Amino acid sequence: MTPYTEGPHAQAPDGVRAVADAAGLEAAGWPSLLGAEDFFQTPRWLAVQEVNSGTSMDFLLRERGGRPVAGLVTAWADTSVAWLLARPDAMLRRALEQEVPEAAGVLRDVAGGDPDRLLPSLVCGGRHLGRTRALASPEATAEDLAALLEQAEAMAAGRGAATVCFPHVDVRDVALTGLLERRGYRHHLSDHYAWLDIPAGGFEQFVDEMSAHRRRRVRLEGRALADAGVEVNVEPLTQALCPRLGQLDANLLRKYGNPASDEGSARMIGRIAEIMGEDVLVSVARQRGTIIGFGMVLRSRARGEEQWYGHRAGFDYEAQGKLPLYYDVLYYQVLDAAAKEGATVLHAGIGSVKAKLARGCLVSEQRSYLLPVHRTEGNAGAPADDRETTTR
C-alpha cells in the first residue's frame, strides 16, 4: 500500500493528494466533481463543517493528467465528537437495539463484541446524514475510486484508527457498495433517506393529490394551529434568531440522547448563517410572537437546478404540547416556499421513515460500511498531522 503523504503539496505516486483545507477546494477543481445532489460536499458546506465538526477533516483528490477525477472527504471520529448519528459506535448500538439483521455479525467480526472498539474511526464520504459517498467525475474509473480508498485506509492505519467507516451509503450507489464489499468492508442498515419531488403548485397541489382521508386530516391540523395562534413563515436566517433557535435545537438533540448546550447550538447556527448567507432559510413557528419551533433548510443551486435540503430542527416541547407542529414546520410551509422559488426536490433526510412515506416521500436504504484497520506500530490514536484541531 502506498504511504499516505500529508500537506498542501503532498502527492502520492498514484495521483492522490491532500488538499489542506476547505478553502483550497475551489482552486483544486473540487466543484467539477459535484452533482446536483452533492450539496453537503460543496466547498461552502465543508467550510461550515470544518468549523462545527469538533475534529480534524481531510480532503483527498484523485487526479489524472493534471485534472481531478474523484474526491473523498474524511473526518476523525473518537469519543469527543458529538455527531452520534454518523459515529460508528453509536450507529452500531442503535442497529443492535433495533435488531437489524446484519448488526450482530458486524458486532462480532468488526467490533470484537464491543461497539467501543470501533473507535477511533476515520469517517469517509462526508458525515452528513444520508448519501455519504466518494465524488466522481464521468471520467472516473473503479481504479480511481480504489486509489482513494487505499489512501484513506493507509491514512487511518498511520494515525492509529481502529476502523474506516462510510456511515450512510445509499444502496443505489452500486459502484461504491461493490468496491467496499470487494475490499472486505462489512455493513449494517443505518437508516433510510427520504426525498420529495416538489409539485409546481406547492402545498395546495400537494394536499389535493392526497387521499380524501389524509387531506381532511391535514386541513384539520392547519385549523388547530390557527386556533392556537400559531403562524409559520419561511424566512432568512439572521443572527438575531440564533439564540432562540439554539435553545430549540438543543432541546431536540437532548431529547434523543445527544449532548448539546443552548449556547453551543446557537454558535453553530450562527456560523451557518455567516457562511451560507442567503442560501440558508428557516421555517419559524411563532405563537403570539414567541418562537416555539423551527426547521432549517439549505438551498443548493447546482448544474442549473435548485434543490432544498432539510438540515436541523427544534421545538419548545412544553409550548407545543399536542399541537401538530412538526409537519407544518418541516414539510408543508417549506414545500410551498420551495415551489415558489422553482425548486424541484425537498430532501427530508433520515429518520421517521413511515411518516415520510405517508406524506409522499420516496426513500432509499442507507448502509454503514466498516473496515477494521491494522494499526501502524506506535500510534496513539490521534490525527497524525500538525494542524490545529478545530473545536465546536
Short mmCIF file of C-alpha atoms in Angstrom, two decimals:
data_model
loop_
_atom_site.label_atom_id
_atom_site.label_comp_id
_atom_site.label_asym_id
_atom_site.label_seq_id
_atom_site.Cartn_x
_atom_site.Cartn_y
_atom_site.Cartn_z
CA MET A 1 0.00 0.00 0.00
CA THR A 2 1.35 3.43 -0.92
CA PRO A 3 2.25 5.52 2.15
CA TYR A 4 -0.04 8.49 2.75
CA THR A 5 1.65 11.88 2.48
CA GLU A 6 0.33 14.96 4.28
CA GLY A 7 0.50 18.65 3.43
CA PRO A 8 -0.85 21.08 0.84
CA HIS A 9 1.55 19.90 -1.86
CA ALA A 10 1.56 16.22 -0.93
CA GLN A 11 1.20 13.88 -3.89
CA ALA A 12 1.43 10.10 -3.86
CA PRO A 13 2.69 8.25 -6.95
CA ASP A 14 -0.81 7.04 -7.74
CA GLY A 15 -2.10 10.59 -8.14
CA VAL A 16 -3.97 11.03 -4.84
CA ARG A 17 -3.15 14.20 -2.95
CA ALA A 18 -4.47 16.01 0.10
CA VAL A 19 -5.97 19.48 -0.15
CA ALA A 20 -5.05 21.33 3.03
CA ASP A 21 -8.47 22.75 3.89
CA ALA A 22 -11.91 23.51 2.52
CA ALA A 23 -10.75 26.96 1.44
CA GLY A 24 -8.43 25.31 -1.09
CA LEU A 25 -11.04 23.05 -2.71
CA GLU A 26 -12.33 25.57 -5.23
CA ALA A 27 -8.90 26.18 -6.74
CA ALA A 28 -8.16 22.43 -6.73
CA GLY A 29 -11.12 21.77 -9.05
CA TRP A 30 -13.33 20.03 -6.47
CA PRO A 31 -16.58 21.63 -7.77
CA SER A 32 -16.15 19.84 -11.12
CA LEU A 33 -16.85 16.55 -9.27
CA LEU A 34 -20.16 17.67 -7.76
CA GLY A 35 -23.58 16.57 -8.96
CA ALA A 36 -26.95 18.21 -8.32
CA GLU A 37 -27.43 16.19 -5.10
CA ASP A 38 -23.96 16.71 -3.60
CA PHE A 39 -24.73 19.88 -1.65
CA PHE A 40 -23.19 18.57 1.58
CA GLN A 41 -19.85 18.11 -0.18
CA THR A 42 -19.66 21.61 -1.68
CA PRO A 43 -16.69 23.74 -0.55
CA ARG A 44 -19.02 26.17 1.24
CA TRP A 45 -20.71 23.50 3.33
CA LEU A 46 -17.43 21.73 4.03
CA ALA A 47 -16.17 25.07 5.35
CA VAL A 48 -19.14 25.04 7.77
CA GLN A 49 -18.27 21.50 8.86
CA GLU A 50 -14.60 22.36 9.36
CA VAL A 51 -15.67 24.95 11.92
CA ASN A 52 -18.50 22.99 13.55
CA SER A 53 -17.39 19.34 13.44
CA GLY A 54 -15.17 19.41 16.53
CA THR A 55 -12.42 17.37 14.86
CA SER A 56 -9.92 17.30 12.00
CA MET A 57 -11.06 16.83 8.42
CA ASP A 58 -9.13 15.86 5.29
CA PHE A 59 -9.90 16.20 1.59
CA LEU A 60 -8.37 13.66 -0.78
CA LEU A 61 -8.26 14.33 -4.51
CA ARG A 62 -7.56 11.78 -7.22
CA GLU A 63 -6.00 13.37 -10.31
CA ARG A 64 -5.18 12.04 -13.75
CA GLY A 65 -3.48 14.11 -16.41
CA GLY A 66 -3.46 17.08 -14.06
CA ARG A 67 -7.26 17.03 -13.68
CA PRO A 68 -9.37 15.90 -10.70
CA VAL A 69 -11.47 12.82 -11.40
CA ALA A 70 -12.56 11.77 -7.88
CA GLY A 71 -12.59 13.10 -4.33
CA LEU A 72 -13.15 11.89 -0.78
CA VAL A 73 -13.92 13.76 2.46
CA THR A 74 -12.77 12.25 5.75
CA ALA A 75 -13.32 13.20 9.40
CA TRP A 76 -11.68 11.79 12.53
CA ALA A 77 -14.22 10.31 14.99
CA ASP A 78 -13.44 9.49 18.59
CA THR A 79 -15.40 9.75 21.84
CA SER A 80 -15.02 13.55 21.87
CA VAL A 81 -17.19 14.21 18.81
CA ALA A 82 -20.88 14.84 19.40
CA TRP A 83 -22.32 13.86 15.98
CA LEU A 84 -23.65 10.49 17.12
CA LEU A 85 -25.83 9.89 14.05
CA ALA A 86 -22.66 9.43 11.96
CA ARG A 87 -20.35 7.98 14.64
CA PRO A 88 -19.86 4.25 14.03
CA ASP A 89 -20.10 3.07 17.64
CA ALA A 90 -23.39 4.88 18.25
CA MET A 91 -24.77 3.74 14.91
CA LEU A 92 -23.98 0.10 15.63
CA ARG A 93 -25.56 0.32 19.09
CA ARG A 94 -28.72 1.75 17.55
CA ALA A 95 -28.76 -1.02 14.92
CA LEU A 96 -28.43 -3.65 17.66
CA GLU A 97 -31.29 -2.08 19.66
CA GLN A 98 -33.45 -2.16 16.52
CA GLU A 99 -32.43 -5.78 15.86
CA VAL A 100 -31.05 -5.01 12.40
CA PRO A 101 -30.15 -8.45 10.98
CA GLU A 102 -26.55 -7.68 9.95
CA ALA A 103 -25.69 -5.83 13.16
CA ALA A 104 -24.81 -8.91 15.24
CA GLY A 105 -22.29 -10.07 12.63
CA VAL A 106 -20.67 -6.63 12.47
CA LEU A 107 -20.51 -6.54 16.27
CA ARG A 108 -18.75 -9.91 16.30
CA ASP A 109 -16.45 -9.61 13.30
CA VAL A 110 -15.55 -5.91 13.22
CA ALA A 111 -16.10 -4.66 16.78
CA GLY A 112 -14.93 -7.78 18.64
CA GLY A 113 -18.17 -7.81 20.61
CA ASP A 114 -17.88 -4.21 21.86
CA PRO A 115 -19.02 -1.15 19.81
CA ASP A 116 -16.47 0.99 21.68
CA ARG A 117 -13.75 -0.88 19.79
CA LEU A 118 -14.84 0.77 16.55
CA LEU A 119 -13.22 4.00 17.76
CA PRO A 120 -11.23 5.93 16.83
CA SER A 121 -12.54 5.78 13.28
CA LEU A 122 -11.84 7.59 10.03
CA VAL A 123 -15.32 8.53 8.77
CA CYS A 124 -15.37 8.82 4.97
CA GLY A 125 -17.66 10.22 2.33
CA GLY A 126 -18.90 13.11 4.45
CA ARG A 127 -20.50 12.84 7.89
CA HIS A 128 -23.83 14.23 6.66
CA LEU A 129 -26.87 12.05 7.26
CA GLY A 130 -27.56 10.14 4.07
CA ARG A 131 -25.83 9.55 0.75
CA THR A 132 -22.27 9.64 2.03
CA ARG A 133 -20.07 8.81 -0.93
CA ALA A 134 -16.91 9.39 -2.88
CA LEU A 135 -17.24 12.08 -5.53
CA ALA A 136 -16.53 11.05 -9.11
CA SER A 137 -16.49 12.76 -12.50
CA PRO A 138 -17.92 10.98 -15.56
CA GLU A 139 -14.32 10.03 -16.46
CA ALA A 140 -13.65 8.32 -13.11
CA THR A 141 -12.97 4.58 -13.14
CA ALA A 142 -13.17 1.89 -10.49
CA GLU A 143 -9.39 2.18 -10.20
CA ASP A 144 -9.71 5.88 -9.32
CA LEU A 145 -12.15 5.15 -6.51
CA ALA A 146 -9.97 2.28 -5.30
CA ALA A 147 -6.96 4.62 -5.17
CA LEU A 148 -8.88 7.00 -2.90
CA LEU A 149 -9.91 4.17 -0.59
CA GLU A 150 -6.37 2.82 -0.48
CA GLN A 151 -5.04 6.21 0.61
CA ALA A 152 -7.80 6.70 3.18
CA GLU A 153 -7.11 3.26 4.66
CA ALA A 154 -3.38 3.99 4.77
CA MET A 155 -4.05 7.31 6.48
CA ALA A 156 -6.31 5.57 9.02
CA ALA A 157 -3.65 2.96 9.79
CA GLY A 158 -0.94 5.60 10.09
CA ARG A 159 -3.00 7.57 12.56
CA GLY A 160 -3.91 4.59 14.71
CA ALA A 161 -7.58 4.28 13.78
CA ALA A 162 -9.50 1.13 14.71
CA THR A 163 -11.81 1.32 11.70
CA VAL A 164 -12.67 3.10 8.48
CA CYS A 165 -16.38 3.92 8.20
CA PHE A 166 -18.72 5.13 5.46
CA PRO A 167 -21.76 5.92 7.65
CA HIS A 168 -24.69 6.29 5.22
CA VAL A 169 -24.03 4.77 1.79
CA ASP A 170 -27.07 4.64 -0.49
CA VAL A 171 -27.73 1.13 -1.79
CA ARG A 172 -28.20 2.61 -5.27
CA ASP A 173 -24.55 3.73 -5.29
CA VAL A 174 -23.54 0.35 -6.70
CA ALA A 175 -20.07 1.46 -7.79
CA LEU A 176 -19.16 2.32 -4.19
CA THR A 177 -21.01 -0.51 -2.44
CA GLY A 178 -19.42 -3.08 -4.78
CA LEU A 179 -15.95 -1.64 -4.24
CA LEU A 180 -16.34 -1.55 -0.45
CA GLU A 181 -17.53 -5.13 -0.32
CA ARG A 182 -14.65 -6.32 -2.53
CA ARG A 183 -12.23 -4.62 -0.13
CA GLY A 184 -13.68 -6.50 2.86
CA TYR A 185 -15.95 -3.88 4.40
CA ARG A 186 -18.90 -5.22 6.41
CA HIS A 187 -22.18 -3.36 6.59
CA HIS A 188 -25.40 -2.97 8.52
CA LEU A 189 -28.53 -0.94 7.80
CA SER A 190 -28.05 2.59 9.13
CA ASP A 191 -31.34 4.28 8.13
CA HIS A 192 -33.48 5.28 5.16
CA TYR A 193 -33.03 8.53 3.24
CA ALA A 194 -36.17 10.37 2.11
CA TRP A 195 -36.83 12.99 -0.53
CA LEU A 196 -39.91 14.55 -2.09
CA ASP A 197 -40.44 15.76 -5.64
CA ILE A 198 -41.94 19.24 -5.26
CA PRO A 199 -45.19 19.81 -7.19
CA ALA A 200 -45.21 23.06 -9.16
CA GLY A 201 -48.44 24.05 -7.41
CA GLY A 202 -46.83 23.87 -3.98
CA PHE A 203 -48.74 22.98 -0.84
CA GLU A 204 -52.22 23.18 -2.39
CA GLN A 205 -51.33 20.75 -5.17
CA PHE A 206 -49.56 18.52 -2.63
CA VAL A 207 -52.71 18.33 -0.49
CA ASP A 208 -55.04 17.90 -3.48
CA GLU A 209 -53.08 14.80 -4.52
CA MET A 210 -53.54 13.14 -1.11
CA SER A 211 -56.25 10.65 -0.28
CA ALA A 212 -59.50 12.19 0.94
CA HIS A 213 -58.85 10.91 4.48
CA ARG A 214 -55.35 12.38 4.72
CA ARG A 215 -56.39 15.61 3.00
CA ARG A 216 -59.09 16.12 5.65
CA ARG A 217 -56.58 15.39 8.40
CA VAL A 218 -54.06 17.93 7.09
CA ARG A 219 -56.77 20.61 6.89
CA LEU A 220 -57.79 19.89 10.49
CA GLU A 221 -54.17 20.16 11.62
CA GLY A 222 -53.89 23.57 9.98
CA ARG A 223 -57.07 24.74 11.67
CA ALA A 224 -55.77 23.57 15.07
CA LEU A 225 -52.60 25.62 14.64
CA ALA A 226 -54.58 28.70 13.61
CA ASP A 227 -56.92 28.33 16.59
CA ALA A 228 -53.87 28.15 18.89
CA GLY A 229 -52.48 31.39 17.46
CA VAL A 230 -49.58 29.72 15.66
CA GLU A 231 -48.17 31.18 12.44
CA VAL A 232 -45.40 29.54 10.39
CA ASN A 233 -43.26 31.53 7.96
CA VAL A 234 -40.18 30.69 5.87
CA GLU A 235 -37.63 33.49 6.23
CA PRO A 236 -33.88 34.24 6.09
CA LEU A 237 -31.73 33.01 8.98
CA THR A 238 -30.43 36.05 10.84
CA GLN A 239 -28.01 36.33 13.74
CA ALA A 240 -30.84 37.80 15.85
CA LEU A 241 -32.71 34.48 15.61
CA CYS A 242 -29.76 32.31 16.64
CA PRO A 243 -30.04 32.42 20.47
CA ARG A 244 -33.66 31.24 20.48
CA LEU A 245 -33.13 28.71 17.68
CA GLY A 246 -30.12 27.40 19.61
CA GLN A 247 -32.34 26.69 22.61
CA LEU A 248 -34.83 24.77 20.47
CA ASP A 249 -32.10 22.89 18.56
CA ALA A 250 -30.54 21.77 21.85
CA ASN A 251 -33.98 20.68 23.11
CA LEU A 252 -34.34 18.26 20.21
CA LEU A 253 -30.79 16.94 20.47
CA ARG A 254 -31.09 16.24 24.20
CA LYS A 255 -34.47 14.58 23.69
CA TYR A 256 -32.78 11.92 21.52
CA GLY A 257 -29.74 11.42 23.75
CA ASN A 258 -27.25 13.70 22.03
CA PRO A 259 -25.04 16.00 24.10
CA ALA A 260 -25.94 19.63 23.49
CA SER A 261 -26.00 23.08 25.07
CA ASP A 262 -28.13 26.09 24.16
CA GLU A 263 -25.04 28.25 23.71
CA GLY A 264 -23.19 25.67 21.60
CA SER A 265 -26.16 25.19 19.29
CA ALA A 266 -26.60 28.96 18.93
CA ARG A 267 -22.93 29.40 17.98
CA MET A 268 -23.16 26.62 15.42
CA ILE A 269 -26.31 28.06 13.85
CA GLY A 270 -24.68 31.48 13.78
CA ARG A 271 -21.72 30.11 11.84
CA ILE A 272 -24.08 28.54 9.32
CA ALA A 273 -25.78 31.91 8.86
CA GLU A 274 -22.43 33.65 8.41
CA ILE A 275 -21.06 31.22 5.80
CA MET A 276 -24.21 30.30 3.89
CA GLY A 277 -25.84 33.74 3.65
CA GLU A 278 -28.99 33.76 1.52
CA ASP A 279 -28.73 30.01 0.90
CA VAL A 280 -29.95 29.14 4.40
CA LEU A 281 -33.59 29.70 5.38
CA VAL A 282 -35.63 28.84 8.45
CA SER A 283 -39.27 27.83 8.74
CA VAL A 284 -40.26 29.51 12.01
CA ALA A 285 -43.36 28.81 14.08
CA ARG A 286 -44.45 31.67 16.34
CA GLN A 287 -47.25 31.52 18.88
CA ARG A 288 -48.41 35.04 19.65
CA GLY A 289 -44.94 36.33 18.82
CA THR A 290 -42.89 33.68 20.66
CA ILE A 291 -40.84 31.22 18.60
CA ILE A 292 -41.85 27.68 19.55
CA GLY A 293 -40.40 25.67 16.66
CA PHE A 294 -38.18 25.88 13.60
CA GLY A 295 -36.77 23.89 10.71
CA MET A 296 -33.65 24.86 8.77
CA VAL A 297 -33.38 24.41 5.01
CA LEU A 298 -30.34 24.84 2.79
CA ARG A 299 -30.63 25.83 -0.86
CA SER A 300 -28.49 24.11 -3.47
CA ARG A 301 -28.25 25.58 -6.97
CA ALA A 302 -26.02 23.17 -8.85
CA ARG A 303 -26.00 22.38 -12.57
CA GLY A 304 -28.93 24.70 -13.22
CA GLU A 305 -31.29 23.01 -10.74
CA GLU A 306 -32.42 24.25 -7.33
CA GLN A 307 -32.99 21.68 -4.59
CA TRP A 308 -33.71 22.27 -0.90
CA TYR A 309 -32.27 20.25 1.99
CA GLY A 310 -33.81 19.97 5.44
CA HIS A 311 -30.94 20.17 7.93
CA ARG A 312 -31.87 20.95 11.54
CA ALA A 313 -34.96 21.48 13.66
CA GLY A 314 -36.00 22.25 17.20
CA PHE A 315 -39.11 22.75 19.31
CA ASP A 316 -40.33 24.15 22.61
CA TYR A 317 -41.95 20.90 23.69
CA GLU A 318 -43.89 22.45 26.58
CA ALA A 319 -45.45 25.10 24.32
CA GLN A 320 -46.01 22.61 21.53
CA GLY A 321 -47.99 20.20 23.68
CA LYS A 322 -50.26 18.24 21.35
CA LEU A 323 -50.18 20.82 18.56
CA PRO A 324 -49.45 19.25 15.13
CA LEU A 325 -46.42 21.50 14.63
CA TYR A 326 -43.84 19.11 13.20
CA TYR A 327 -45.14 18.61 9.66
CA ASP A 328 -46.32 22.17 9.15
CA VAL A 329 -42.86 23.47 10.07
CA LEU A 330 -40.72 20.87 8.32
CA TYR A 331 -42.83 19.98 5.27
CA TYR A 332 -45.90 21.96 4.34
CA GLN A 333 -44.65 25.54 4.60
CA VAL A 334 -41.18 24.65 3.31
CA LEU A 335 -42.66 22.79 0.34
CA ASP A 336 -44.84 25.78 -0.54
CA ALA A 337 -41.95 28.24 -0.32
CA ALA A 338 -39.68 25.93 -2.33
CA ALA A 339 -42.25 25.63 -5.13
CA LYS A 340 -42.49 29.42 -5.38
CA GLU A 341 -38.69 29.56 -5.82
CA GLY A 342 -38.77 26.91 -8.56
CA ALA A 343 -37.04 24.21 -6.50
CA THR A 344 -37.61 20.67 -7.74
CA VAL A 345 -36.71 18.43 -4.78
CA LEU A 346 -37.04 18.68 -1.00
CA HIS A 347 -34.55 16.39 0.74
CA ALA A 348 -36.10 15.20 4.00
CA GLY A 349 -33.08 13.15 5.15
CA ILE A 350 -33.08 10.19 7.51
CA GLY A 351 -35.45 9.12 10.29
CA SER A 352 -39.27 8.90 10.69
CA VAL A 353 -39.46 6.84 7.52
CA LYS A 354 -43.09 5.71 7.92
CA ALA A 355 -44.35 9.25 8.40
CA LYS A 356 -42.36 10.47 5.40
CA LEU A 357 -43.68 7.69 3.19
CA ALA A 358 -47.21 8.59 4.25
CA ARG A 359 -46.59 12.14 3.03
CA GLY A 360 -45.44 11.20 -0.43
CA CYS A 361 -41.68 10.88 0.05
CA LEU A 362 -39.53 8.39 -1.79
CA VAL A 363 -36.95 6.53 0.31
CA SER A 364 -33.78 4.55 -0.21
CA GLU A 365 -31.89 2.26 2.16
CA GLN A 366 -28.65 3.55 3.68
CA ARG A 367 -25.88 1.31 4.99
CA SER A 368 -22.98 1.83 7.36
CA TYR A 369 -19.83 0.19 5.92
CA LEU A 370 -16.98 -0.67 8.29
CA LEU A 371 -13.45 -1.98 7.82
CA PRO A 372 -11.17 -2.98 10.72
CA VAL A 373 -7.75 -1.37 10.39
CA HIS A 374 -4.32 -2.87 11.06
CA ARG A 375 -2.80 -0.04 13.05
CA THR A 376 0.74 1.17 12.47
CA GLU A 377 3.00 0.43 15.43
CA GLY A 378 3.47 3.24 17.93
CA ASN A 379 0.42 5.37 17.07
CA ALA A 380 -1.64 6.70 19.96
CA GLY A 381 -4.87 7.15 18.06
CA ALA A 382 -4.77 10.88 17.33
CA PRO A 383 -4.70 12.55 13.91
CA ALA A 384 -1.08 12.37 12.78
CA ASP A 385 -0.71 15.88 11.43
CA ASP A 386 0.46 19.21 12.73
CA ARG A 387 -2.72 21.12 12.04
CA GLU A 388 -4.67 22.53 14.95
CA THR A 389 -7.85 20.55 15.57
CA THR A 390 -10.96 22.70 15.33
CA THR A 391 -13.28 22.98 18.31
CA ARG A 392 -17.02 23.01 18.39
#
